[in-house]
């Protein structure tokens, strides 16, 4: 699998998951400069017309949308990245994945809008902070987001928690998120992904 990524962007969750799954992985850095090219010199908009990372190239096809790429990766190695396949556990797993992608991840998108007036930022950050309060509730007293082992939900949650400092929010206000970040951040896959993206 080839992963088109930007350091520290949401593609980091797919990067971590692919390493946890032990998939053969190549990385290609995307540049969102005026020319919209990747490090390999290609036109990224021809690869992903949505212009966003991550995009995964699998057997010559492009797959986009992080929540879907994560499920693809998990399916390649269900021992390393289990997903409940039936019953309410399955629906709650997908419920949490959907919450992360539509509510937490995307609540921050307006902060990156070009020309966003400074006075709009506090209101947008308050929305994001409320989402982290919910993640704090979700992770309180738990080692992993779901069940008793690492899943794609942990790859996603770790990424979202890494972003807390990008937004200038103080991680100290969420003790469960802080402890979780340290614990998950110590995993070899996470250390390797951060290093490969030039973040550690
Ligand atoms: N719906 C997409 C959104 C991905 C997304 O927001 N990617 C961001 C980085 S975290 C991005 O590439 N933004 C640049 C852009 O949209 O121009 C997904 O879940 O994969």
mmCIF file of C-alpha atoms and ligand atoms in Angstrom:
data_model
loop_
_atom_site.group_PDB
_atom_site.id
_atom_site.type_symbol
_atom_site.label_atom_id
_atom_site.label_comp_id
_atom_site.label_asym_id
_atom_site.label_seq_id
_atom_site.Cartn_x
_atom_site.Cartn_y
_atom_site.Cartn_z
ATOM 1 C CA UNK A 1 0.000 0.000 0.000
ATOM 2 C CA UNK A 2 1.207 3.488 -0.778
ATOM 3 C CA UNK A 3 0.018 6.198 1.599
ATOM 4 C CA UNK A 4 -0.136 9.827 0.499
ATOM 5 C CA UNK A 5 0.417 11.846 3.642
ATOM 6 C CA UNK A 6 1.212 15.143 5.254
ATOM 7 C CA UNK A 7 3.264 15.082 8.485
ATOM 8 C CA UNK A 8 0.974 15.144 11.522
ATOM 9 C CA UNK A 9 -2.212 15.360 9.430
ATOM 10 C CA UNK A 10 -5.018 12.828 9.734
ATOM 11 C CA UNK A 11 -3.026 10.519 7.457
ATOM 12 C CA UNK A 12 -0.912 9.784 10.567
ATOM 13 C CA UNK A 13 -3.710 7.529 11.882
ATOM 14 C CA UNK A 14 -3.594 5.413 8.699
ATOM 15 C CA UNK A 15 0.200 5.344 8.904
ATOM 16 C CA UNK A 16 0.087 4.027 12.498
ATOM 17 C CA UNK A 17 -2.601 1.460 11.645
ATOM 18 C CA UNK A 18 -0.640 0.176 8.623
ATOM 19 C CA UNK A 19 2.439 -0.308 10.806
ATOM 20 C CA UNK A 20 0.385 -2.070 13.500
ATOM 21 C CA UNK A 21 -0.984 -4.377 10.792
ATOM 22 C CA UNK A 22 2.495 -5.003 9.389
ATOM 23 C CA UNK A 23 1.401 -4.052 5.854
ATOM 24 C CA UNK A 24 4.105 -3.411 3.285
ATOM 25 C CA UNK A 25 3.965 0.374 3.151
ATOM 26 C CA UNK A 26 5.475 3.135 1.089
ATOM 27 C CA UNK A 27 4.914 6.776 1.947
ATOM 28 C CA UNK A 28 4.575 9.677 -0.428
ATOM 29 C CA UNK A 29 4.628 13.205 0.884
ATOM 30 C CA UNK A 30 2.014 15.563 -0.550
ATOM 31 C CA UNK A 31 2.699 19.237 -1.033
ATOM 32 C CA UNK A 32 -0.298 21.525 -0.961
ATOM 33 C CA UNK A 33 1.693 24.342 -2.538
ATOM 34 C CA UNK A 34 0.298 26.220 -5.511
ATOM 35 C CA UNK A 35 1.379 23.404 -7.817
ATOM 36 C CA UNK A 36 -0.448 20.705 -5.764
ATOM 37 C CA UNK A 37 2.266 18.138 -6.383
ATOM 38 C CA UNK A 38 3.548 15.203 -4.347
ATOM 39 C CA UNK A 39 7.161 14.585 -3.403
ATOM 40 C CA UNK A 40 7.193 12.167 -6.361
ATOM 41 C CA UNK A 41 6.357 15.065 -8.695
ATOM 42 C CA UNK A 42 2.793 13.972 -9.490
ATOM 43 C CA UNK A 43 -0.275 16.167 -9.612
ATOM 44 C CA UNK A 44 -2.017 15.254 -6.348
ATOM 45 C CA UNK A 45 -5.394 16.474 -7.589
ATOM 46 C CA UNK A 46 -5.193 13.883 -10.351
ATOM 47 C CA UNK A 47 -4.672 11.236 -7.646
ATOM 48 C CA UNK A 48 -7.331 12.566 -5.265
ATOM 49 C CA UNK A 49 -9.584 15.249 -6.757
ATOM 50 C CA UNK A 50 -10.730 16.054 -3.195
ATOM 51 C CA UNK A 51 -7.190 17.304 -2.614
ATOM 52 C CA UNK A 52 -7.057 15.923 0.919
ATOM 53 C CA UNK A 53 -4.858 13.364 2.635
ATOM 54 C CA UNK A 54 -4.935 10.491 3.286
ATOM 55 C CA UNK A 55 -5.191 8.665 0.001
ATOM 56 C CA UNK A 56 -4.113 5.049 -0.206
ATOM 57 C CA UNK A 57 -2.988 3.402 -3.424
ATOM 58 C CA UNK A 58 -3.903 -0.278 -3.302
ATOM 59 C CA UNK A 59 -3.398 -2.583 -6.290
ATOM 60 C CA UNK A 60 -3.435 0.429 -8.627
ATOM 61 C CA UNK A 61 -6.632 1.889 -7.152
ATOM 62 C CA UNK A 62 -6.993 4.958 -4.985
ATOM 63 C CA UNK A 63 -8.976 4.729 -1.771
ATOM 64 C CA UNK A 64 -9.778 7.859 0.209
ATOM 65 C CA UNK A 65 -11.580 8.777 3.468
ATOM 66 C CA UNK A 66 -9.612 7.960 6.587
ATOM 67 C CA UNK A 67 -12.395 6.023 8.344
ATOM 68 C CA UNK A 68 -12.678 3.715 5.322
ATOM 69 C CA UNK A 69 -8.918 3.358 4.801
ATOM 70 C CA UNK A 70 -8.620 2.364 8.474
ATOM 71 C CA UNK A 71 -11.255 -0.352 8.039
ATOM 72 C CA UNK A 72 -9.473 -1.614 4.912
ATOM 73 C CA UNK A 73 -6.206 -1.835 6.883
ATOM 74 C CA UNK A 74 -7.875 -3.616 9.818
ATOM 75 C CA UNK A 75 -9.392 -6.169 7.480
ATOM 76 C CA UNK A 76 -5.910 -7.077 6.178
ATOM 77 C CA UNK A 77 -4.793 -8.175 9.645
ATOM 78 C CA UNK A 78 -7.705 -8.817 12.026
ATOM 79 C CA UNK A 79 -5.376 -10.344 14.595
ATOM 80 C CA UNK A 80 -3.382 -7.141 14.927
ATOM 81 C CA UNK A 81 -6.360 -4.813 14.481
ATOM 82 C CA UNK A 82 -9.555 -6.560 15.580
ATOM 83 C CA UNK A 83 -12.989 -5.163 14.725
ATOM 84 C CA UNK A 84 -16.132 -6.668 16.228
ATOM 85 C CA UNK A 85 -17.946 -8.363 13.361
ATOM 86 C CA UNK A 86 -21.413 -8.846 14.820
ATOM 87 C CA UNK A 87 -23.880 -7.827 17.475
ATOM 88 C CA UNK A 88 -24.136 -4.451 19.155
ATOM 89 C CA UNK A 89 -20.344 -4.393 19.695
ATOM 90 C CA UNK A 90 -19.960 -3.974 15.916
ATOM 91 C CA UNK A 91 -22.399 -1.062 15.783
ATOM 92 C CA UNK A 92 -20.842 0.666 18.787
ATOM 93 C CA UNK A 93 -17.406 0.302 17.183
ATOM 94 C CA UNK A 94 -18.662 1.958 13.987
ATOM 95 C CA UNK A 95 -20.560 4.551 16.018
ATOM 96 C CA UNK A 96 -17.304 5.619 17.679
ATOM 97 C CA UNK A 97 -15.419 5.648 14.360
ATOM 98 C CA UNK A 98 -18.128 7.815 12.847
ATOM 99 C CA UNK A 99 -18.094 10.151 15.843
ATOM 100 C CA UNK A 100 -14.343 10.590 15.538
ATOM 101 C CA UNK A 101 -14.431 11.352 11.840
ATOM 102 C CA UNK A 102 -17.548 13.498 11.557
ATOM 103 C CA UNK A 103 -17.661 15.195 14.942
ATOM 104 C CA UNK A 104 -14.130 15.479 16.310
ATOM 105 C CA UNK A 105 -11.934 15.473 13.187
ATOM 106 C CA UNK A 106 -14.163 17.657 11.048
ATOM 107 C CA UNK A 107 -15.103 20.093 13.798
ATOM 108 C CA UNK A 108 -11.617 21.548 13.335
ATOM 109 C CA UNK A 109 -11.764 21.944 9.549
ATOM 110 C CA UNK A 110 -13.139 25.531 9.651
ATOM 111 C CA UNK A 111 -10.062 26.584 11.645
ATOM 112 C CA UNK A 112 -7.964 25.983 8.523
ATOM 113 C CA UNK A 113 -10.245 27.947 6.192
ATOM 114 C CA UNK A 114 -8.277 30.611 4.347
ATOM 115 C CA UNK A 115 -9.272 34.082 5.465
ATOM 116 C CA UNK A 116 -10.906 32.911 8.719
ATOM 117 C CA UNK A 117 -11.285 36.046 10.853
ATOM 118 C CA UNK A 118 -9.363 35.884 14.156
ATOM 119 C CA UNK A 119 -12.514 36.698 16.097
ATOM 120 C CA UNK A 120 -14.162 33.475 14.836
ATOM 121 C CA UNK A 121 -11.436 31.256 16.303
ATOM 122 C CA UNK A 122 -12.502 31.165 19.993
ATOM 123 C CA UNK A 123 -16.007 29.966 19.088
ATOM 124 C CA UNK A 124 -14.589 27.226 16.835
ATOM 125 C CA UNK A 125 -12.085 26.170 19.495
ATOM 126 C CA UNK A 126 -14.913 25.959 22.053
ATOM 127 C CA UNK A 127 -16.709 23.521 19.749
ATOM 128 C CA UNK A 128 -13.524 21.433 19.477
ATOM 129 C CA UNK A 129 -12.961 21.561 23.232
ATOM 130 C CA UNK A 130 -16.436 20.121 23.837
ATOM 131 C CA UNK A 131 -15.552 17.199 21.550
ATOM 132 C CA UNK A 132 -12.389 16.536 23.576
ATOM 133 C CA UNK A 133 -14.515 16.560 26.740
ATOM 134 C CA UNK A 134 -16.480 13.700 25.165
ATOM 135 C CA UNK A 135 -13.284 11.839 24.233
ATOM 136 C CA UNK A 136 -12.130 12.292 27.841
ATOM 137 C CA UNK A 137 -15.338 10.604 29.031
ATOM 138 C CA UNK A 138 -14.860 7.839 26.474
ATOM 139 C CA UNK A 139 -11.306 7.083 27.605
ATOM 140 C CA UNK A 140 -11.659 7.521 31.356
ATOM 141 C CA UNK A 141 -10.735 4.251 33.085
ATOM 142 C CA UNK A 142 -9.915 2.546 29.801
ATOM 143 C CA UNK A 143 -6.667 1.342 28.299
ATOM 144 C CA UNK A 144 -8.034 1.291 24.748
ATOM 145 C CA UNK A 145 -11.036 2.927 23.082
ATOM 146 C CA UNK A 146 -12.790 -0.383 22.445
ATOM 147 C CA UNK A 147 -12.285 -3.771 24.061
ATOM 148 C CA UNK A 148 -9.018 -4.864 25.572
ATOM 149 C CA UNK A 149 -6.620 -4.360 22.690
ATOM 150 C CA UNK A 150 -5.402 -1.734 20.245
ATOM 151 C CA UNK A 151 -7.767 -1.129 17.305
ATOM 152 C CA UNK A 152 -8.085 1.400 14.502
ATOM 153 C CA UNK A 153 -10.091 3.529 16.953
ATOM 154 C CA UNK A 154 -6.893 3.967 18.952
ATOM 155 C CA UNK A 155 -4.945 5.043 15.869
ATOM 156 C CA UNK A 156 -7.633 7.685 15.254
ATOM 157 C CA UNK A 157 -7.948 8.767 18.898
ATOM 158 C CA UNK A 158 -4.168 9.159 19.245
ATOM 159 C CA UNK A 159 -4.060 11.422 16.206
ATOM 160 C CA UNK A 160 -6.919 13.584 17.492
ATOM 161 C CA UNK A 161 -5.150 13.944 20.843
ATOM 162 C CA UNK A 162 -1.861 14.882 19.153
ATOM 163 C CA UNK A 163 -3.762 17.780 17.549
ATOM 164 C CA UNK A 164 -4.651 19.275 20.941
ATOM 165 C CA UNK A 165 -1.302 21.058 21.103
ATOM 166 C CA UNK A 166 -1.580 22.198 17.452
ATOM 167 C CA UNK A 167 -4.698 24.140 18.446
ATOM 168 C CA UNK A 168 -3.026 25.691 21.475
ATOM 169 C CA UNK A 169 -5.373 23.836 23.847
ATOM 170 C CA UNK A 170 -3.967 22.634 27.175
ATOM 171 C CA UNK A 171 -3.834 18.833 27.454
ATOM 172 C CA UNK A 172 -3.616 19.100 31.272
ATOM 173 C CA UNK A 173 -7.374 19.724 31.425
ATOM 174 C CA UNK A 174 -7.984 16.152 30.163
ATOM 175 C CA UNK A 175 -6.071 13.729 32.454
ATOM 176 C CA UNK A 176 -7.352 10.587 30.726
ATOM 177 C CA UNK A 177 -6.337 11.924 27.302
ATOM 178 C CA UNK A 178 -2.914 12.905 28.650
ATOM 179 C CA UNK A 179 -2.238 9.441 30.114
ATOM 180 C CA UNK A 180 -3.597 7.766 26.976
ATOM 181 C CA UNK A 181 -1.364 9.877 24.720
ATOM 182 C CA UNK A 182 1.720 8.852 26.713
ATOM 183 C CA UNK A 183 0.715 5.183 26.729
ATOM 184 C CA UNK A 184 -0.220 4.893 23.050
ATOM 185 C CA UNK A 185 2.637 7.198 22.052
ATOM 186 C CA UNK A 186 5.098 4.658 23.483
ATOM 187 C CA UNK A 187 3.975 1.903 21.101
ATOM 188 C CA UNK A 188 6.686 0.967 18.562
ATOM 189 C CA UNK A 189 4.302 1.598 15.632
ATOM 190 C CA UNK A 190 3.536 5.092 16.848
ATOM 191 C CA UNK A 191 7.192 5.899 17.512
ATOM 192 C CA UNK A 192 8.085 4.661 14.026
ATOM 193 C CA UNK A 193 5.279 6.587 12.319
ATOM 194 C CA UNK A 194 6.202 9.827 14.117
ATOM 195 C CA UNK A 195 9.844 9.339 13.147
ATOM 196 C CA UNK A 196 9.011 8.582 9.516
ATOM 197 C CA UNK A 197 6.912 11.767 9.353
ATOM 198 C CA UNK A 198 9.742 13.803 10.884
ATOM 199 C CA UNK A 199 7.780 14.481 14.087
ATOM 200 C CA UNK A 200 10.042 12.705 16.590
HETATM 201 N N1 LIG B 1 -13.065 13.389 4.707
HETATM 202 C C1 LIG B 1 -11.643 13.256 4.631
HETATM 203 C C2 LIG B 1 -11.025 14.526 5.182
HETATM 204 C C3 LIG B 1 -9.536 14.463 5.209
HETATM 205 C C4 LIG B 1 -8.934 15.773 5.678
HETATM 206 O O1 LIG B 1 -9.580 16.616 6.314
HETATM 207 N N2 LIG B 1 -7.650 15.931 5.377
HETATM 208 C C5 LIG B 1 -6.942 17.150 5.715
HETATM 209 C C6 LIG B 1 -5.737 16.893 6.589
HETATM 210 S S1 LIG B 1 -6.159 16.248 8.172
HETATM 211 C C7 LIG B 1 -6.463 17.752 4.419
HETATM 212 O O2 LIG B 1 -5.820 17.099 3.632
HETATM 213 N N3 LIG B 1 -6.792 19.019 4.208
HETATM 214 C C8 LIG B 1 -6.356 19.729 3.046
HETATM 215 C C9 LIG B 1 -7.504 20.088 2.158
HETATM 216 O O3 LIG B 1 -8.623 19.594 2.396
HETATM 217 O O4 LIG B 1 -7.252 20.874 1.251
HETATM 218 C C10 LIG B 1 -11.168 12.039 5.409
HETATM 219 O O5 LIG B 1 -11.782 11.727 6.457
HETATM 220 O O6 LIG B 1 -10.192 11.392 4.995
#
